Short mmCIF file of C-alpha atoms in Angstrom, two decimals:
data_model
loop_
_atom_site.label_atom_id
_atom_site.label_comp_id
_atom_site.label_asym_id
_atom_site.label_seq_id
_atom_site.Cartn_x
_atom_site.Cartn_y
_atom_site.Cartn_z
CA MET L 1084 106.27 110.87 162.45
CA ALA L 1085 101.73 111.80 164.42
CA ASN L 1086 100.96 111.10 159.91
CA GLY L 1087 102.18 107.69 160.68
CA GLY L 1088 104.42 108.27 157.25
CA ILE L 1089 101.92 109.64 155.05
CA ILE L 1090 103.37 111.81 152.30
CA GLY L 1091 102.11 113.50 148.65
CA LYS L 1092 99.59 115.62 146.64
CA PRO L 1093 96.17 113.08 145.91
CA ASN L 1094 96.68 110.70 143.49
CA GLN L 1095 94.00 110.65 140.52
CA ALA L 1096 91.53 107.75 140.63
CA SER L 1097 91.10 105.14 137.24
CA PHE L 1098 89.95 102.27 136.66
CA GLY L 1099 90.49 101.03 133.79
CA ASN L 1100 90.83 97.04 135.46
CA ASN L 1101 94.66 96.88 133.88
CA THR L 1102 92.87 95.70 130.22
CA THR L 1103 95.30 95.66 127.51
CA THR L 1104 94.67 96.32 123.96
CA THR L 1105 96.82 95.84 121.21
CA THR L 1106 96.14 97.27 117.45
CA THR L 1107 97.67 95.00 114.39
CA CYS L 1108 95.84 95.78 111.82
CA THR L 1109 96.94 97.80 109.45
CA GLY L 1110 94.78 101.05 109.00
CA SER L 1111 92.57 102.83 111.41
CA THR L 1112 90.19 102.22 113.95
CA THR L 1113 88.63 103.84 116.97
CA LEU L 1114 89.54 102.09 120.84
CA THR L 1115 86.78 103.46 123.80
CA THR L 1116 87.83 103.91 127.04
CA GLN L 1117 86.18 102.28 130.19
CA PRO L 1118 83.96 104.53 131.61
CA GLY L 1119 86.22 104.64 135.32
CA THR L 1120 89.73 104.96 132.87
CA ARG L 1121 91.61 107.90 133.75
CA ILE L 1122 95.17 106.46 133.47
CA ILE L 1123 96.53 105.02 130.98
CA ASN L 1124 100.20 103.55 129.20
CA TYR L 1125 100.66 103.24 125.81
CA LEU L 1126 102.85 101.90 122.78
CA VAL L 1127 102.95 103.14 119.32
CA ILE L 1128 104.87 101.41 117.02
CA ALA L 1129 105.44 102.64 112.99
CA GLY L 1130 105.80 100.77 110.33
CA GLY L 1131 109.55 100.03 109.19
CA GLY L 1132 111.52 101.80 106.23
CA GLY L 1133 112.06 99.19 102.97
CA GLY L 1134 115.52 98.42 102.19
CA GLY L 1135 117.71 99.52 98.75
CA LYS L 1136 118.75 96.90 96.37
CA GLY L 1137 122.43 95.90 94.97
CA ARG L 1138 124.51 95.77 98.47
CA GLY L 1139 121.58 98.54 99.62
CA GLY L 1140 121.11 100.34 102.22
CA GLY L 1141 119.12 98.24 105.01
CA GLY L 1142 115.32 100.13 105.91
CA GLY L 1143 114.68 102.20 109.37
CA GLY L 1144 112.96 100.66 111.74
CA GLY L 1145 109.84 102.56 112.55
CA GLY L 1146 109.59 105.37 115.35
CA MET L 1147 108.44 103.88 118.93
CA ILE L 1148 107.16 105.78 121.17
CA CYS L 1149 106.60 105.02 125.40
CA SER L 1150 104.59 107.07 127.42
CA THR L 1151 103.46 105.87 130.58
CA CYS L 1152 100.43 108.16 133.09
CA ILE L 1153 98.70 109.34 130.38
CA SER L 1154 95.23 111.38 131.45
CA VAL L 1155 92.71 110.34 129.05
CA SER L 1156 88.84 110.54 129.82
CA GLY L 1157 85.90 107.91 130.10
CA ALA L 1158 83.89 105.59 127.54
CA THR L 1159 85.40 108.17 125.30
CA ALA L 1160 86.45 107.74 121.60
CA TYR L 1161 90.56 108.06 120.65
CA PRO L 1162 91.08 107.22 117.24
CA ILE L 1163 94.11 105.15 116.52
CA VAL L 1164 96.02 104.12 113.42
CA VAL L 1165 98.43 101.46 112.60
CA GLY L 1166 101.26 101.78 109.23
CA GLY L 1167 102.43 99.91 107.38
CA GLY L 1168 105.57 98.56 106.20
CA GLY L 1169 107.77 100.42 103.21
CA THR L 1170 108.59 98.73 100.41
CA GLY L 1171 111.88 97.47 99.39
CA GLN L 1172 113.95 98.33 96.29
CA GLY L 1173 112.96 96.52 92.90
CA GLY L 1174 115.97 94.63 91.97
CA GLY L 1175 115.95 96.04 88.09
CA THR L 1176 119.82 96.03 86.47
CA TYR L 1177 122.70 96.99 87.19
CA ASP L 1178 122.92 100.79 86.03
CA ALA L 1179 119.12 100.93 85.92
CA ARG L 1180 117.63 102.64 89.36
CA PRO L 1181 113.64 101.26 90.23
CA ALA L 1182 111.17 103.35 91.95
CA PRO L 1183 113.30 104.38 95.34
CA ALA L 1184 112.86 102.20 98.79
CA ALA L 1185 110.03 103.78 100.05
CA ASN L 1186 109.24 104.88 103.77
CA GLY L 1187 107.44 103.16 106.11
CA ASN L 1188 103.93 104.53 107.29
CA ASN L 1189 103.28 106.40 110.82
CA SER L 1190 101.59 105.29 112.87
CA SER L 1191 99.71 107.11 116.12
CA PHE L 1192 97.42 107.19 119.06
CA GLY L 1193 95.03 110.09 119.75
CA CYS L 1194 97.35 112.66 118.68
CA CYS L 1195 100.53 111.31 119.48
CA THR L 1196 102.42 110.20 115.98
CA ALA L 1197 105.27 107.61 115.36
CA ILE L 1198 107.09 108.53 112.56
CA ALA L 1199 107.86 106.03 109.66
CA GLY L 1200 111.20 104.32 109.31
CA GLY L 1201 113.32 105.35 106.35
CA GLY L 1202 113.90 103.48 103.09
CA GLY L 1203 117.19 102.88 102.51
CA SER L 1204 119.55 103.85 99.56
CA SER L 1205 120.50 102.06 96.18
CA ASN L 1206 124.32 101.29 94.79
CA VAL L 1207 123.31 103.71 91.99
CA PRO L 1208 123.17 106.20 92.01
CA ALA L 1209 124.48 106.53 95.57
CA GLU L 1210 122.40 108.32 97.24
CA ALA L 1211 121.58 109.05 100.86
CA GLY L 1212 119.48 106.64 102.96
CA ALA L 1213 116.06 108.46 103.73
CA PRO L 1214 114.90 110.02 106.61
CA GLY L 1215 112.54 108.80 109.51
CA GLY L 1216 111.62 107.57 112.81
CA SER L 1217 115.16 105.67 112.05
CA GLY L 1218 116.68 106.51 108.80
CA GLY L 1219 117.72 104.20 105.95
CA GLY L 1220 121.12 103.07 106.01
CA GLY L 1221 123.33 104.33 102.89
CA ALA L 1222 124.61 102.17 100.18
CA GLY L 1223 127.82 100.50 99.78
CA GLN L 1224 129.50 103.23 97.89
CA GLY L 1225 131.16 105.69 98.29
CA GLY L 1226 128.99 108.71 99.53
CA ALA L 1227 125.78 106.94 100.36
CA VAL L 1228 125.14 109.16 103.82
CA GLY L 1229 122.78 106.95 106.35
CA GLY L 1230 119.47 108.92 106.83
CA ALA L 1231 118.53 110.99 110.02
CA GLY L 1232 116.41 109.63 113.09
CA THR L 1233 113.77 111.58 114.49
CA ALA L 1234 114.41 112.73 118.32
CA CYS L 1235 113.43 110.73 120.78
CA GLN L 1236 112.00 107.97 118.72
CA GLY L 1237 114.90 106.47 116.68
CA ASN L 1238 118.31 106.79 115.57
CA THR L 1239 120.17 107.20 112.61
CA GLY L 1240 120.96 105.25 109.37
CA GLY L 1241 124.65 104.24 108.98
CA SER L 1242 126.83 105.57 106.05
CA GLY L 1243 128.36 103.86 102.96
CA ASP L 1244 130.24 107.09 102.87
CA ALA L 1245 133.88 105.25 103.17
CA PRO L 1246 137.15 104.69 101.32
CA GLU L 1247 136.88 102.08 98.04
CA GLY L 1248 137.95 98.77 98.43
CA GLY L 1249 136.91 96.14 101.67
CA PRO L 1250 134.06 94.29 102.40
CA GLU L 1251 131.51 97.11 101.22
CA ILE L 1252 128.48 96.03 102.30
CA GLY L 1253 125.83 97.80 103.03
CA ALA L 1254 125.60 100.08 105.99
CA GLY L 1255 122.58 98.99 108.67
CA GLY L 1256 119.73 101.03 109.40
CA GLY L 1257 119.21 102.72 112.26
CA GLY L 1258 116.82 101.27 114.99
CA ALA L 1259 115.28 102.40 118.27
CA GLY L 1260 118.39 101.64 119.86
CA SER L 1261 121.25 102.22 118.47
CA VAL L 1262 122.04 104.05 115.03
CA GLY L 1263 123.05 101.36 111.73
CA VAL L 1264 126.36 100.12 112.15
CA PRO L 1265 128.50 102.01 108.70
CA ARG L 1266 130.04 100.04 105.62
CA ALA L 1267 133.56 100.14 107.98
CA PRO L 1268 135.37 96.81 107.86
CA GLY L 1269 134.76 94.78 110.84
CA PRO L 1270 132.43 91.75 112.29
CA THR L 1271 129.52 94.17 112.26
CA GLU L 1272 129.79 95.50 109.17
CA GLY L 1273 126.80 96.42 108.17
CA ASN L 1274 124.11 95.10 110.77
CA GLY L 1275 120.96 97.01 111.26
CA GLY L 1276 120.86 99.16 114.21
CA ALA L 1277 119.17 97.47 117.25
CA GLY L 1278 115.66 98.29 119.10
CA LEU L 1279 114.13 98.24 122.10
CA ALA L 1280 112.58 96.72 124.44
CA SER L 1281 108.64 97.36 125.52
CA CYS L 1282 107.02 95.62 129.02
CA ILE L 1283 103.39 97.34 127.99
CA THR L 1284 102.22 93.62 127.55
CA GLY L 1285 103.48 91.27 130.21
CA SER L 1286 107.41 90.07 128.50
CA PRO L 1287 109.75 92.49 127.38
CA VAL L 1288 108.95 92.55 123.33
CA LEU L 1289 112.13 94.89 121.45
CA TYR L 1290 110.88 96.84 118.80
CA SER L 1291 112.29 98.81 115.72
CA GLY L 1292 114.89 97.06 114.48
CA GLY L 1293 117.36 98.33 111.79
CA GLY L 1294 117.53 96.14 108.41
CA GLY L 1295 121.10 94.82 107.59
CA GLY L 1296 122.98 95.94 104.59
CA GLY L 1297 123.01 94.30 101.54
CA GLY L 1298 126.22 91.67 100.67
CA ASN L 1299 128.73 92.35 98.26
CA ILE L 1300 131.11 89.88 95.87
CA SER L 1301 133.52 90.02 98.63
CA PRO L 1302 133.39 87.87 100.77
CA PRO L 1303 131.08 85.76 99.19
CA GLY L 1304 127.56 85.85 100.91
CA GLY L 1305 128.70 88.55 103.03
CA TYR L 1306 125.39 90.90 103.90
CA GLY L 1307 124.45 92.57 107.55
CA THR L 1308 122.14 91.40 109.98
CA GLY L 1309 118.80 92.69 110.83
CA GLY L 1310 119.05 94.74 114.11
CA PRO L 1311 117.05 92.62 117.34
CA GLY L 1312 113.72 94.26 116.91
CA GLY L 1313 112.32 92.85 113.42
CA GLY L 1314 115.39 94.20 111.26
CA GLY L 1315 115.51 91.77 107.71
CA ASN L 1316 118.66 90.72 107.19
CA GLY L 1317 120.35 91.61 104.02
CA GLY L 1318 120.61 89.51 101.10
CA ALA L 1319 124.28 87.61 100.47
CA THR L 1320 125.85 87.77 96.98
CA PRO L 1321 126.99 83.92 95.87
CA GLY L 1322 129.73 84.96 93.95
CA PRO L 1323 131.37 87.49 91.02
CA GLY L 1324 129.16 87.06 88.45
CA MET L 1325 126.22 85.96 89.36
CA SER L 1326 122.52 87.71 90.85
CA GLY L 1327 122.41 89.39 94.11
CA GLY L 1328 120.14 87.89 96.74
CA ALA L 1329 117.23 89.62 98.26
CA GLY L 1330 117.23 91.23 101.64
CA SER L 1331 114.28 89.47 103.92
CA ALA L 1332 111.37 91.97 105.38
CA GLY L 1333 111.04 93.35 108.37
CA ASP L 1334 109.25 91.12 111.18
CA VAL L 1335 105.21 91.99 111.07
CA ASN L 1336 104.26 94.07 114.05
CA THR L 1337 107.53 94.86 114.90
CA GLY L 1338 108.53 97.87 112.65
CA GLY L 1339 111.47 96.25 111.98
CA GLY L 1340 113.41 97.59 108.86
CA GLY L 1341 113.37 95.48 105.54
CA GLY L 1342 117.04 93.92 104.30
CA GLY L 1343 119.29 95.54 101.26
CA GLY L 1344 119.36 93.26 98.57
CA GLY L 1345 122.77 91.43 97.44
CA TYR L 1346 125.27 93.50 94.66
CA VAL L 1347 125.59 92.55 91.45
CA ASN L 1348 127.98 93.14 88.80
CA PRO L 1349 127.43 94.50 85.32
CA ALA L 1350 128.34 91.09 84.11
CA ALA L 1351 124.88 89.66 86.07
CA GLN L 1352 121.70 89.25 85.89
CA THR L 1353 120.24 91.63 88.34
CA PRO L 1354 120.70 92.98 91.78
CA GLY L 1355 119.00 91.34 94.47
CA THR L 1356 115.65 92.50 95.49
CA ALA L 1357 115.52 94.33 98.84
CA GLY L 1358 113.42 93.38 101.72
CA ASN L 1359 110.00 95.48 103.13
CA GLY L 1360 109.86 97.04 105.62
CA GLY L 1361 107.44 95.33 108.78
CA SER L 1362 103.92 96.74 110.40
CA GLY L 1363 103.84 98.92 113.00
CA LYS L 1364 101.72 98.63 116.03
CA VAL L 1365 99.74 100.36 119.01
CA VAL L 1366 98.73 98.86 122.46
CA VAL L 1367 96.92 100.38 125.30
CA LYS L 1368 96.92 99.97 128.94
CA GLU L 1369 93.86 101.05 130.78
CA ILE L 1370 95.54 101.96 134.27
CA ASN L 1371 93.66 100.30 138.25
CA ARG L 1372 94.99 102.56 140.30
CA ALA L 1373 94.03 103.80 143.81
CA PRO L 1374 92.86 107.90 144.53
CA GLY L 1375 94.02 109.61 147.88
CA VAL L 1376 97.21 109.46 149.79
CA TRP L 1377 100.34 107.47 149.84
CA PRO L 1378 102.50 106.28 152.56
CA MET L 1379 105.70 107.10 151.89
CA HIS L 1380 107.49 103.44 151.18
CA GLN L 1381 105.19 103.08 148.11
CA ALA L 1382 105.36 106.64 146.47
CA PHE L 1383 109.02 106.26 146.66
CA GLN L 1384 109.00 102.77 145.41
CA ASN L 1385 106.67 104.78 142.48
CA MET L 1386 108.98 107.29 141.86
CA LYS L 1387 111.70 104.85 141.17
CA GLN L 1388 109.14 102.67 138.78
CA GLY L 1389 108.51 106.37 136.93
CA THR L 1390 104.43 105.74 137.69
CA TRP L 1391 104.32 108.86 140.60
CA SER L 1392 102.02 111.48 139.25
#
């Protein structure tokens, strides 16, 4: 070709030195871009939902948004909010219903908002898991369906709405990568939905896993495991007439959902307290990119990598 294989529209230059800023403290702050920055990549993780009590549903993972090649202005302050995790439901007594498991809190960068994970439901009364970035799981009791997830951010929580009998472990909360596992008997019953990986900081890191469902007295010690990406494990119940075990908290700065608390029957003392959701995170990478037109082979490589704009 006369032009030596040069092709394409002009590409906007950006001189951000590939600087990566990670914000982990919950609350509000700002990020001021470097003077030469015109393009960024960002990752926004919302706080995970808390788990429900007494073979309760796992909390949903916080919403996850990963965007690339976003145009910005240099030397400009952009608002950041990092959401905290939701509080897991307290034990109370078999019949008493304490405050429901709390949803997490939203995280945002600029006008982009990741939705908080939904709280898991409790076994008495049997309620639906809360909607969120990913929905909370339903308790291991008939009628407790999972909460809905947010499109492009997460998935639905697992349903506890199954016939009575069997292990009856609480359902797992949804994760960014997959739905929470329902109460249906099987080796993965009640597990939290898997999260998704981001490579914005270099090596892949998993975020926004769903919390595992709380265990029942049969089989003793059974529980749902937290989804990869920071989801907390559900609490186990050692056996009949014994207090339920506590669910584990979601991992800090992953947006993982909290694990559901273990079941307790009326003769025992207290249902297991559920785990809190993990806090969120915001990561911004200011991109270096040369101006002008590109060789054909470079344009092809950038198209495959999703960085051609």
